[in-house]
PDB file of N, CA, C and O in Angstrom:
ATOM      1  N   MET A   1       7.587  -9.504   7.844  1.00  0.00           N
ATOM      2  CA  MET A   1       7.293  -8.220   7.238  1.00  0.00           C
ATOM      3  C   MET A   1       6.934  -7.240   8.342  1.00  0.00           C
ATOM      4  O   MET A   1       6.259  -7.590   9.296  1.00  0.00           O
ATOM      5  N   ASN A   2       7.359  -5.991   8.153  1.00  0.00           N
ATOM      6  CA  ASN A   2       6.968  -4.942   9.090  1.00  0.00           C
ATOM      7  C   ASN A   2       6.081  -3.927   8.360  1.00  0.00           C
ATOM      8  O   ASN A   2       5.833  -4.055   7.153  1.00  0.00           O
ATOM      9  N   CYS A   3       5.642  -2.922   9.098  1.00  0.00           N
ATOM     10  CA  CYS A   3       4.703  -1.948   8.533  1.00  0.00           C
ATOM     11  C   CYS A   3       5.323  -1.166   7.364  1.00  0.00           C
ATOM     12  O   CYS A   3       4.649  -0.939   6.357  1.00  0.00           O
ATOM     13  N   ALA A   4       6.569  -0.754   7.500  1.00  0.00           N
ATOM     14  CA  ALA A   4       7.220   0.009   6.424  1.00  0.00           C
ATOM     15  C   ALA A   4       7.305  -0.827   5.148  1.00  0.00           C
ATOM     16  O   ALA A   4       7.083  -0.310   4.040  1.00  0.00           O
ATOM     17  N   GLU A   5       7.621  -2.091   5.283  1.00  0.00           N
ATOM     18  CA  GLU A   5       7.695  -2.969   4.116  1.00  0.00           C
ATOM     19  C   GLU A   5       6.317  -3.132   3.472  1.00  0.00           C
ATOM     20  O   GLU A   5       6.194  -3.125   2.243  1.00  0.00           O
ATOM     21  N   PHE A   6       5.279  -3.255   4.300  1.00  0.00           N
ATOM     22  CA  PHE A   6       3.934  -3.392   3.741  1.00  0.00           C
ATOM     23  C   PHE A   6       3.547  -2.141   2.963  1.00  0.00           C
ATOM     24  O   PHE A   6       3.009  -2.236   1.858  1.00  0.00           O
ATOM     25  N   VAL A   7       3.814  -0.968   3.539  1.00  0.00           N
ATOM     26  CA  VAL A   7       3.469   0.287   2.866  1.00  0.00           C
ATOM     27  C   VAL A   7       4.163   0.370   1.507  1.00  0.00           C
ATOM     28  O   VAL A   7       3.569   0.808   0.520  1.00  0.00           O
ATOM     29  N   GLU A   8       5.400  -0.064   1.430  1.00  0.00           N
ATOM     30  CA  GLU A   8       6.134  -0.032   0.160  1.00  0.00           C
ATOM     31  C   GLU A   8       5.522  -0.974  -0.883  1.00  0.00           C
ATOM     32  O   GLU A   8       5.618  -0.734  -2.083  1.00  0.00           O
ATOM     33  N   LEU A   9       4.882  -2.037  -0.427  1.00  0.00           N
ATOM     34  CA  LEU A   9       4.377  -3.063  -1.350  1.00  0.00           C
ATOM     35  C   LEU A   9       2.869  -2.997  -1.583  1.00  0.00           C
ATOM     36  O   LEU A   9       2.327  -3.817  -2.320  1.00  0.00           O
ATOM     37  N   VAL A  10       2.184  -2.013  -0.968  1.00  0.00           N
ATOM     38  CA  VAL A  10       0.725  -2.037  -0.991  1.00  0.00           C
ATOM     39  C   VAL A  10       0.155  -2.003  -2.416  1.00  0.00           C
ATOM     40  O   VAL A  10      -0.830  -2.684  -2.707  1.00  0.00           O
ATOM     41  N   THR A  11       0.743  -1.244  -3.322  1.00  0.00           N
ATOM     42  CA  THR A  11       0.179  -1.209  -4.678  1.00  0.00           C
ATOM     43  C   THR A  11       0.357  -2.553  -5.387  1.00  0.00           C
ATOM     44  O   THR A  11      -0.539  -2.994  -6.103  1.00  0.00           O
ATOM     45  N   GLU A  12       1.501  -3.178  -5.184  1.00  0.00           N
ATOM     46  CA  GLU A  12       1.700  -4.506  -5.779  1.00  0.00           C
ATOM     47  C   GLU A  12       0.708  -5.506  -5.185  1.00  0.00           C
ATOM     48  O   GLU A  12       0.200  -6.384  -5.889  1.00  0.00           O
ATOM     49  N   PHE A  13       0.461  -5.371  -3.875  1.00  0.00           N
ATOM     50  CA  PHE A  13      -0.497  -6.253  -3.212  1.00  0.00           C
ATOM     51  C   PHE A  13      -1.883  -6.095  -3.831  1.00  0.00           C
ATOM     52  O   PHE A  13      -2.550  -7.083  -4.146  1.00  0.00           O
ATOM     53  N   LEU A  14      -2.301  -4.854  -4.023  1.00  0.00           N
ATOM     54  CA  LEU A  14      -3.628  -4.603  -4.592  1.00  0.00           C
ATOM     55  C   LEU A  14      -3.696  -4.986  -6.067  1.00  0.00           C
ATOM     56  O   LEU A  14      -4.744  -5.411  -6.543  1.00  0.00           O
ATOM     57  N   ASP A  15      -2.605  -4.822  -6.775  1.00  0.00           N
ATOM     58  CA  ASP A  15      -2.570  -5.188  -8.199  1.00  0.00           C
ATOM     59  C   ASP A  15      -2.542  -6.700  -8.407  1.00  0.00           C
ATOM     60  O   ASP A  15      -2.825  -7.182  -9.497  1.00  0.00           O
ATOM     61  N   GLY A  16      -2.126  -7.418  -7.371  1.00  0.00           N
ATOM     62  CA  GLY A  16      -1.967  -8.859  -7.519  1.00  0.00           C
ATOM     63  C   GLY A  16      -0.743  -9.218  -8.347  1.00  0.00           C
ATOM     64  O   GLY A  16      -0.674 -10.290  -8.937  1.00  0.00           O
ATOM     65  N   SER A  17       0.220  -8.298  -8.359  1.00  0.00           N
ATOM     66  CA  SER A  17       1.385  -8.515  -9.212  1.00  0.00           C
ATOM     67  C   SER A  17       2.624  -8.995  -8.449  1.00  0.00           C
ATOM     68  O   SER A  17       3.703  -9.040  -9.013  1.00  0.00           O
ATOM     69  N   MET A  18       2.438  -9.377  -7.197  1.00  0.00           N
ATOM     70  CA  MET A  18       3.606  -9.832  -6.427  1.00  0.00           C
ATOM     71  C   MET A  18       3.666 -11.352  -6.399  1.00  0.00           C
ATOM     72  O   MET A  18       2.706 -12.030  -6.758  1.00  0.00           O
ATOM     73  N   SER A  19       4.814 -11.844  -5.976  1.00  0.00           N
ATOM     74  CA  SER A  19       4.975 -13.293  -5.900  1.00  0.00           C
ATOM     75  C   SER A  19       4.041 -13.858  -4.827  1.00  0.00           C
ATOM     76  O   SER A  19       3.578 -13.138  -3.934  1.00  0.00           O
ATOM     77  N   GLU A  20       3.799 -15.129  -4.926  1.00  0.00           N
ATOM     78  CA  GLU A  20       2.905 -15.788  -3.978  1.00  0.00           C
ATOM     79  C   GLU A  20       3.453 -15.683  -2.543  1.00  0.00           C
ATOM     80  O   GLU A  20       2.695 -15.436  -1.604  1.00  0.00           O
ATOM     81  N   SER A  21       4.745 -15.829  -2.378  1.00  0.00           N
ATOM     82  CA  SER A  21       5.318 -15.767  -1.029  1.00  0.00           C
ATOM     83  C   SER A  21       5.245 -14.344  -0.469  1.00  0.00           C
ATOM     84  O   SER A  21       4.975 -14.161   0.723  1.00  0.00           O
ATOM     85  N   ALA A  22       5.449 -13.336  -1.314  1.00  0.00           N
ATOM     86  CA  ALA A  22       5.340 -11.947  -0.853  1.00  0.00           C
ATOM     87  C   ALA A  22       3.897 -11.629  -0.482  1.00  0.00           C
ATOM     88  O   ALA A  22       3.635 -10.958   0.529  1.00  0.00           O
ATOM     89  N   GLU A  23       2.959 -12.115  -1.276  1.00  0.00           N
ATOM     90  CA  GLU A  23       1.555 -11.884  -0.981  1.00  0.00           C
ATOM     91  C   GLU A  23       1.174 -12.547   0.337  1.00  0.00           C
ATOM     92  O   GLU A  23       0.459 -11.965   1.158  1.00  0.00           O
ATOM     93  N   LEU A  24       1.667 -13.726   0.561  1.00  0.00           N
ATOM     94  CA  LEU A  24       1.386 -14.424   1.814  1.00  0.00           C
ATOM     95  C   LEU A  24       1.954 -13.641   3.003  1.00  0.00           C
ATOM     96  O   LEU A  24       1.301 -13.513   4.036  1.00  0.00           O
ATOM     97  N   SER A  25       3.147 -13.084   2.836  1.00  0.00           N
ATOM     98  CA  SER A  25       3.743 -12.263   3.903  1.00  0.00           C
ATOM     99  C   SER A  25       2.855 -11.056   4.209  1.00  0.00           C
ATOM    100  O   SER A  25       2.673 -10.700   5.373  1.00  0.00           O
ATOM    101  N   CYS A  26       2.301 -10.445   3.170  1.00  0.00           N
ATOM    102  CA  CYS A  26       1.398  -9.305   3.374  1.00  0.00           C
ATOM    103  C   CYS A  26       0.141  -9.732   4.123  1.00  0.00           C
ATOM    104  O   CYS A  26      -0.303  -9.051   5.053  1.00  0.00           O
ATOM    105  N   VAL A  27      -0.423 -10.832   3.719  1.00  0.00           N
ATOM    106  CA  VAL A  27      -1.656 -11.307   4.347  1.00  0.00           C
ATOM    107  C   VAL A  27      -1.408 -11.631   5.822  1.00  0.00           C
ATOM    108  O   VAL A  27      -2.213 -11.263   6.690  1.00  0.00           O
ATOM    109  N   VAL A  28      -0.296 -12.256   6.107  1.00  0.00           N
ATOM    110  CA  VAL A  28       0.040 -12.577   7.500  1.00  0.00           C
ATOM    111  C   VAL A  28       0.228 -11.291   8.294  1.00  0.00           C
ATOM    112  O   VAL A  28      -0.277 -11.154   9.417  1.00  0.00           O
ATOM    113  N   HIS A  29       0.928 -10.324   7.700  1.00  0.00           N
ATOM    114  CA  HIS A  29       1.129  -9.049   8.395  1.00  0.00           C
ATOM    115  C   HIS A  29      -0.210  -8.368   8.660  1.00  0.00           C
ATOM    116  O   HIS A  29      -0.452  -7.867   9.770  1.00  0.00           O
ATOM    117  N   LEU A  30      -1.082  -8.339   7.662  1.00  0.00           N
ATOM    118  CA  LEU A  30      -2.385  -7.697   7.828  1.00  0.00           C
ATOM    119  C   LEU A  30      -3.213  -8.361   8.925  1.00  0.00           C
ATOM    120  O   LEU A  30      -3.943  -7.695   9.657  1.00  0.00           O
ATOM    121  N   ALA A  31      -3.076  -9.649   9.044  1.00  0.00           N
ATOM    122  CA  ALA A  31      -3.830 -10.371  10.065  1.00  0.00           C
ATOM    123  C   ALA A  31      -3.375  -9.995  11.472  1.00  0.00           C
ATOM    124  O   ALA A  31      -4.140 -10.105  12.426  1.00  0.00           O
ATOM    125  N   ARG A  32      -2.147  -9.515  11.569  1.00  0.00           N
ATOM    126  CA  ARG A  32      -1.578  -9.181  12.883  1.00  0.00           C
ATOM    127  C   ARG A  32      -1.488  -7.691  13.162  1.00  0.00           C
ATOM    128  O   ARG A  32      -1.146  -7.306  14.279  1.00  0.00           O
ATOM    129  N   CYS A  33      -1.737  -6.858  12.155  1.00  0.00           N
ATOM    130  CA  CYS A  33      -1.503  -5.418  12.309  1.00  0.00           C
ATOM    131  C   CYS A  33      -2.768  -4.622  11.964  1.00  0.00           C
ATOM    132  O   CYS A  33      -3.082  -4.439  10.788  1.00  0.00           O
ATOM    133  N   GLU A  34      -3.429  -4.147  12.968  1.00  0.00           N
ATOM    134  CA  GLU A  34      -4.646  -3.368  12.763  1.00  0.00           C
ATOM    135  C   GLU A  34      -4.350  -2.052  12.038  1.00  0.00           C
ATOM    136  O   GLU A  34      -5.138  -1.591  11.215  1.00  0.00           O
ATOM    137  N   GLY A  35      -3.203  -1.453  12.302  1.00  0.00           N
ATOM    138  CA  GLY A  35      -2.835  -0.195  11.651  1.00  0.00           C
ATOM    139  C   GLY A  35      -2.695  -0.352  10.148  1.00  0.00           C
ATOM    140  O   GLY A  35      -3.165   0.495   9.377  1.00  0.00           O
ATOM    141  N   CYS A  36      -2.072  -1.419   9.704  1.00  0.00           N
ATOM    142  CA  CYS A  36      -1.909  -1.636   8.263  1.00  0.00           C
ATOM    143  C   CYS A  36      -3.222  -2.045   7.613  1.00  0.00           C
ATOM    144  O   CYS A  36      -3.459  -1.715   6.444  1.00  0.00           O
ATOM    145  N   GLU A  37      -4.070  -2.726   8.351  1.00  0.00           N
ATOM    146  CA  GLU A  37      -5.404  -3.048   7.830  1.00  0.00           C
ATOM    147  C   GLU A  37      -6.159  -1.743   7.569  1.00  0.00           C
ATOM    148  O   GLU A  37      -6.790  -1.585   6.526  1.00  0.00           O
ATOM    149  N   THR A  38      -6.065  -0.806   8.503  1.00  0.00           N
ATOM    150  CA  THR A  38      -6.708   0.497   8.328  1.00  0.00           C
ATOM    151  C   THR A  38      -6.083   1.239   7.149  1.00  0.00           C
ATOM    152  O   THR A  38      -6.794   1.828   6.325  1.00  0.00           O
ATOM    153  N   TYR A  39      -4.757   1.206   7.061  1.00  0.00           N
ATOM    154  CA  TYR A  39      -4.058   1.862   5.943  1.00  0.00           C
ATOM    155  C   TYR A  39      -4.527   1.280   4.615  1.00  0.00           C
ATOM    156  O   TYR A  39      -4.806   2.033   3.664  1.00  0.00           O
ATOM    157  N   LEU A  40      -4.640  -0.038   4.527  1.00  0.00           N
ATOM    158  CA  LEU A  40      -5.089  -0.682   3.292  1.00  0.00           C
ATOM    159  C   LEU A  40      -6.509  -0.249   2.938  1.00  0.00           C
ATOM    160  O   LEU A  40      -6.795   0.053   1.772  1.00  0.00           O
ATOM    161  N   ASP A  41      -7.383  -0.180   3.932  1.00  0.00           N
ATOM    162  CA  ASP A  41      -8.756   0.278   3.680  1.00  0.00           C
ATOM    163  C   ASP A  41      -8.760   1.709   3.151  1.00  0.00           C
ATOM    164  O   ASP A  41      -9.489   2.031   2.204  1.00  0.00           O
ATOM    165  N   GLN A  42      -7.947   2.581   3.759  1.00  0.00           N
ATOM    166  CA  GLN A  42      -7.876   3.965   3.309  1.00  0.00           C
ATOM    167  C   GLN A  42      -7.308   4.050   1.894  1.00  0.00           C
ATOM    168  O   GLN A  42      -7.757   4.861   1.082  1.00  0.00           O
ATOM    169  N   PHE A  43      -6.345   3.228   1.595  1.00  0.00           N
ATOM    170  CA  PHE A  43      -5.750   3.204   0.258  1.00  0.00           C
ATOM    171  C   PHE A  43      -6.789   2.776  -0.773  1.00  0.00           C
ATOM    172  O   PHE A  43      -6.890   3.359  -1.863  1.00  0.00           O
ATOM    173  N   ARG A  44      -7.569   1.763  -0.421  1.00  0.00           N
ATOM    174  CA  ARG A  44      -8.632   1.308  -1.336  1.00  0.00           C
ATOM    175  C   ARG A  44      -9.663   2.407  -1.556  1.00  0.00           C
ATOM    176  O   ARG A  44     -10.135   2.604  -2.672  1.00  0.00           O
ATOM    177  N   GLN A  45     -10.037   3.114  -0.497  1.00  0.00           N
ATOM    178  CA  GLN A  45     -11.006   4.203  -0.616  1.00  0.00           C
ATOM    179  C   GLN A  45     -10.455   5.317  -1.504  1.00  0.00           C
ATOM    180  O   GLN A  45     -11.185   5.883  -2.320  1.00  0.00           O
ATOM    181  N   THR A  46      -9.189   5.634  -1.339  1.00  0.00           N
ATOM    182  CA  THR A  46      -8.557   6.669  -2.161  1.00  0.00           C
ATOM    183  C   THR A  46      -8.541   6.252  -3.621  1.00  0.00           C
ATOM    184  O   THR A  46      -8.863   7.038  -4.518  1.00  0.00           O
ATOM    185  N   THR A  47      -8.191   4.997  -3.863  1.00  0.00           N
ATOM    186  CA  THR A  47      -8.160   4.476  -5.228  1.00  0.00           C
ATOM    187  C   THR A  47      -9.552   4.543  -5.856  1.00  0.00           C
ATOM    188  O   THR A  47      -9.700   4.962  -7.009  1.00  0.00           O
ATOM    189  N   ALA A  48     -10.573   4.168  -5.083  1.00  0.00           N
ATOM    190  CA  ALA A  48     -11.940   4.216  -5.593  1.00  0.00           C
ATOM    191  C   ALA A  48     -12.343   5.657  -5.908  1.00  0.00           C
ATOM    192  O   ALA A  48     -12.997   5.922  -6.917  1.00  0.00           O
ATOM    193  N   ALA A  49     -11.932   6.599  -5.050  1.00  0.00           N
ATOM    194  CA  ALA A  49     -12.266   8.008  -5.266  1.00  0.00           C
ATOM    195  C   ALA A  49     -11.586   8.554  -6.523  1.00  0.00           C
ATOM    196  O   ALA A  49     -12.087   9.493  -7.150  1.00  0.00           O
ATOM    197  N   LEU A  50     -10.473   7.945  -6.902  1.00  0.00           N
ATOM    198  CA  LEU A  50      -9.750   8.376  -8.105  1.00  0.00           C
ATOM    199  C   LEU A  50     -10.253   7.665  -9.362  1.00  0.00           C
ATOM    200  O   LEU A  50      -9.644   7.773 -10.419  1.00  0.00           O
ATOM    201  N   GLY A  51     -11.318   6.918  -9.226  1.00  0.00           N
ATOM    202  CA  GLY A  51     -11.904   6.259 -10.382  1.00  0.00           C
ATOM    203  C   GLY A  51     -11.585   4.783 -10.464  1.00  0.00           C
ATOM    204  O   GLY A  51     -11.819   4.154 -11.490  1.00  0.00           O
ATOM    205  N   GLY A  52     -11.034   4.238  -9.424  1.00  0.00           N
ATOM    206  CA  GLY A  52     -10.790   2.805  -9.373  1.00  0.00           C
ATOM    207  C   GLY A  52      -9.514   2.335 -10.013  1.00  0.00           C
ATOM    208  O   GLY A  52      -9.276   1.143 -10.146  1.00  0.00           O
ATOM    209  N   THR A  53      -8.698   3.258 -10.413  1.00  0.00           N
ATOM    210  CA  THR A  53      -7.430   2.848 -11.012  1.00  0.00           C
ATOM    211  C   THR A  53      -6.280   3.522 -10.287  1.00  0.00           C
ATOM    212  O   THR A  53      -6.404   4.645  -9.807  1.00  0.00           O
ATOM    213  N   LEU A  54      -5.188   2.847 -10.219  1.00  0.00           N
ATOM    214  CA  LEU A  54      -3.969   3.408  -9.658  1.00  0.00           C
ATOM    215  C   LEU A  54      -3.184   4.067 -10.784  1.00  0.00           C
ATOM    216  O   LEU A  54      -3.282   3.653 -11.939  1.00  0.00           O
ATOM    217  N   PRO A  55      -2.408   5.084 -10.457  1.00  0.00           N
ATOM    218  CA  PRO A  55      -1.568   5.683 -11.495  1.00  0.00           C
ATOM    219  C   PRO A  55      -0.677   4.624 -12.132  1.00  0.00           C
ATOM    220  O   PRO A  55      -0.131   3.774 -11.437  1.00  0.00           O
ATOM    221  N   GLY A  56      -0.570   4.670 -13.413  1.00  0.00           N
ATOM    222  CA  GLY A  56       0.235   3.703 -14.134  1.00  0.00           C
ATOM    223  C   GLY A  56       1.704   4.041 -14.112  1.00  0.00           C
ATOM    224  O   GLY A  56       2.114   5.039 -13.510  1.00  0.00           O
ATOM    225  N   PRO A  57       2.510   3.203 -14.785  1.00  0.00           N
ATOM    226  CA  PRO A  57       3.944   3.448 -14.781  1.00  0.00           C
ATOM    227  C   PRO A  57       4.338   4.708 -15.531  1.00  0.00           C
ATOM    228  O   PRO A  57       5.473   5.127 -15.448  1.00  0.00           O
ATOM    229  N   GLY A  58       3.393   5.321 -16.233  1.00  0.00           N
ATOM    230  CA  GLY A  58       3.699   6.514 -16.985  1.00  0.00           C
ATOM    231  C   GLY A  58       3.798   7.770 -16.148  1.00  0.00           C
ATOM    232  O   GLY A  58       4.148   8.821 -16.639  1.00  0.00           O
ATOM    233  N   ILE A  59       3.507   7.658 -14.864  1.00  0.00           N
ATOM    234  CA  ILE A  59       3.570   8.830 -14.002  1.00  0.00           C
ATOM    235  C   ILE A  59       5.025   9.290 -13.885  1.00  0.00           C
ATOM    236  O   ILE A  59       5.930   8.469 -13.744  1.00  0.00           O
ATOM    237  N   PRO A  60       5.234  10.598 -13.978  1.00  0.00           N
ATOM    238  CA  PRO A  60       6.609  11.107 -13.878  1.00  0.00           C
ATOM    239  C   PRO A  60       7.243  10.737 -12.532  1.00  0.00           C
ATOM    240  O   PRO A  60       6.558  10.689 -11.505  1.00  0.00           O
ATOM    241  N   ALA A  61       8.534  10.489 -12.553  1.00  0.00           N
ATOM    242  CA  ALA A  61       9.248  10.049 -11.346  1.00  0.00           C
ATOM    243  C   ALA A  61       9.101  11.043 -10.207  1.00  0.00           C
ATOM    244  O   ALA A  61       8.916  10.645  -9.046  1.00  0.00           O
ATOM    245  N   ALA A  62       9.159  12.331 -10.495  1.00  0.00           N
ATOM    246  CA  ALA A  62       9.050  13.344  -9.440  1.00  0.00           C
ATOM    247  C   ALA A  62       7.668  13.297  -8.787  1.00  0.00           C
ATOM    248  O   ALA A  62       7.535  13.392  -7.562  1.00  0.00           O
ATOM    249  N   ALA A  63       6.628  13.130  -9.600  1.00  0.00           N
ATOM    250  CA  ALA A  63       5.271  13.048  -9.055  1.00  0.00           C
ATOM    251  C   ALA A  63       5.105  11.786  -8.221  1.00  0.00           C
ATOM    252  O   ALA A  63       4.474  11.808  -7.156  1.00  0.00           O
ATOM    253  N   ARG A  64       5.693  10.698  -8.688  1.00  0.00           N
ATOM    254  CA  ARG A  64       5.626   9.440  -7.932  1.00  0.00           C
ATOM    255  C   ARG A  64       6.283   9.612  -6.564  1.00  0.00           C
ATOM    256  O   ARG A  64       5.733   9.203  -5.550  1.00  0.00           O
ATOM    257  N   GLU A  65       7.432  10.253  -6.533  1.00  0.00           N
ATOM    258  CA  GLU A  65       8.130  10.476  -5.258  1.00  0.00           C
ATOM    259  C   GLU A  65       7.308  11.363  -4.332  1.00  0.00           C
ATOM    260  O   GLU A  65       7.247  11.125  -3.129  1.00  0.00           O
ATOM    261  N   GLN A  66       6.649  12.381  -4.893  1.00  0.00           N
ATOM    262  CA  GLN A  66       5.809  13.247  -4.071  1.00  0.00           C
ATOM    263  C   GLN A  66       4.653  12.462  -3.469  1.00  0.00           C
ATOM    264  O   GLN A  66       4.311  12.643  -2.293  1.00  0.00           O
ATOM    265  N   LEU A  67       4.044  11.597  -4.250  1.00  0.00           N
ATOM    266  CA  LEU A  67       2.949  10.778  -3.728  1.00  0.00           C
ATOM    267  C   LEU A  67       3.444   9.836  -2.633  1.00  0.00           C
ATOM    268  O   LEU A  67       2.803   9.690  -1.586  1.00  0.00           O
ATOM    269  N   LEU A  68       4.579   9.195  -2.883  1.00  0.00           N
ATOM    270  CA  LEU A  68       5.115   8.276  -1.879  1.00  0.00           C
ATOM    271  C   LEU A  68       5.436   9.008  -0.585  1.00  0.00           C
ATOM    272  O   LEU A  68       5.126   8.515   0.509  1.00  0.00           O
ATOM    273  N   GLU A  69       6.017  10.199  -0.688  1.00  0.00           N
ATOM    274  CA  GLU A  69       6.328  10.974   0.520  1.00  0.00           C
ATOM    275  C   GLU A  69       5.052  11.386   1.243  1.00  0.00           C
ATOM    276  O   GLU A  69       4.994  11.379   2.466  1.00  0.00           O
ATOM    277  N   ALA A  70       4.020  11.745   0.487  1.00  0.00           N
ATOM    278  CA  ALA A  70       2.751  12.128   1.111  1.00  0.00           C
ATOM    279  C   ALA A  70       2.157  10.961   1.882  1.00  0.00           C
ATOM    280  O   ALA A  70       1.680  11.127   3.013  1.00  0.00           O
ATOM    281  N   PHE A  71       2.197   9.768   1.310  1.00  0.00           N
ATOM    282  CA  PHE A  71       1.658   8.602   2.013  1.00  0.00           C
ATOM    283  C   PHE A  71       2.536   8.234   3.195  1.00  0.00           C
ATOM    284  O   PHE A  71       2.038   7.843   4.246  1.00  0.00           O
ATOM    285  N   ARG A  72       3.844   8.373   3.050  1.00  0.00           N
ATOM    286  CA  ARG A  72       4.742   8.046   4.159  1.00  0.00           C
ATOM    287  C   ARG A  72       4.536   9.001   5.325  1.00  0.00           C
ATOM    288  O   ARG A  72       4.655   8.618   6.473  1.00  0.00           O
ATOM    289  N   GLY A  73       4.247  10.254   5.017  1.00  0.00           N
ATOM    290  CA  GLY A  73       4.101  11.257   6.061  1.00  0.00           C
ATOM    291  C   GLY A  73       2.693  11.362   6.613  1.00  0.00           C
ATOM    292  O   GLY A  73       2.463  12.093   7.569  1.00  0.00           O
ATOM    293  N   ALA A  74       1.748  10.638   6.025  1.00  0.00           N
ATOM    294  CA  ALA A  74       0.358  10.705   6.482  1.00  0.00           C
ATOM    295  C   ALA A  74       0.238  10.105   7.869  1.00  0.00           C
ATOM    296  O   ALA A  74       0.875   9.100   8.189  1.00  0.00           O
ATOM    297  N   THR A  75      -0.561  10.762   8.689  1.00  0.00           N
ATOM    298  CA  THR A  75      -0.798  10.235  10.037  1.00  0.00           C
ATOM    299  C   THR A  75      -1.957   9.262   9.988  1.00  0.00           C
ATOM    300  O   THR A  75      -2.866   9.388   9.173  1.00  0.00           O
ATOM    301  N   ARG A  76      -1.885   8.333  10.849  1.00  0.00           N
ATOM    302  CA  ARG A  76      -2.941   7.327  10.945  1.00  0.00           C
ATOM    303  C   ARG A  76      -3.883   7.696  12.071  1.00  0.00           C
ATOM    304  O   ARG A  76      -3.448   8.230  13.079  1.00  0.00           O
ATOM    305  N   PRO A  77      -5.151   7.401  11.886  1.00  0.00           N
ATOM    306  CA  PRO A  77      -6.116   7.739  12.952  1.00  0.00           C
ATOM    307  C   PRO A  77      -5.880   6.924  14.207  1.00  0.00           C
ATOM    308  O   PRO A  77      -5.320   5.915  14.253  1.00  0.00           O
TER     309      PRO A  77
END
């Protein structure tokens, strides 16, 4: 797994809705990548600030794409 793949799967990782092998790949990647560990921490903080829930599948497709682009374009400290 690389960083781009982890970013794409982070919500599934946090939801616990991915396969066991995919989750293991994420955990291995996190153990080796300080940047993604930081990204995951920031994602958790953002989720907590939004009330502890992630947007559900009911979010409009355009809004979902805007959020994904915002996270993709975010700079890391």
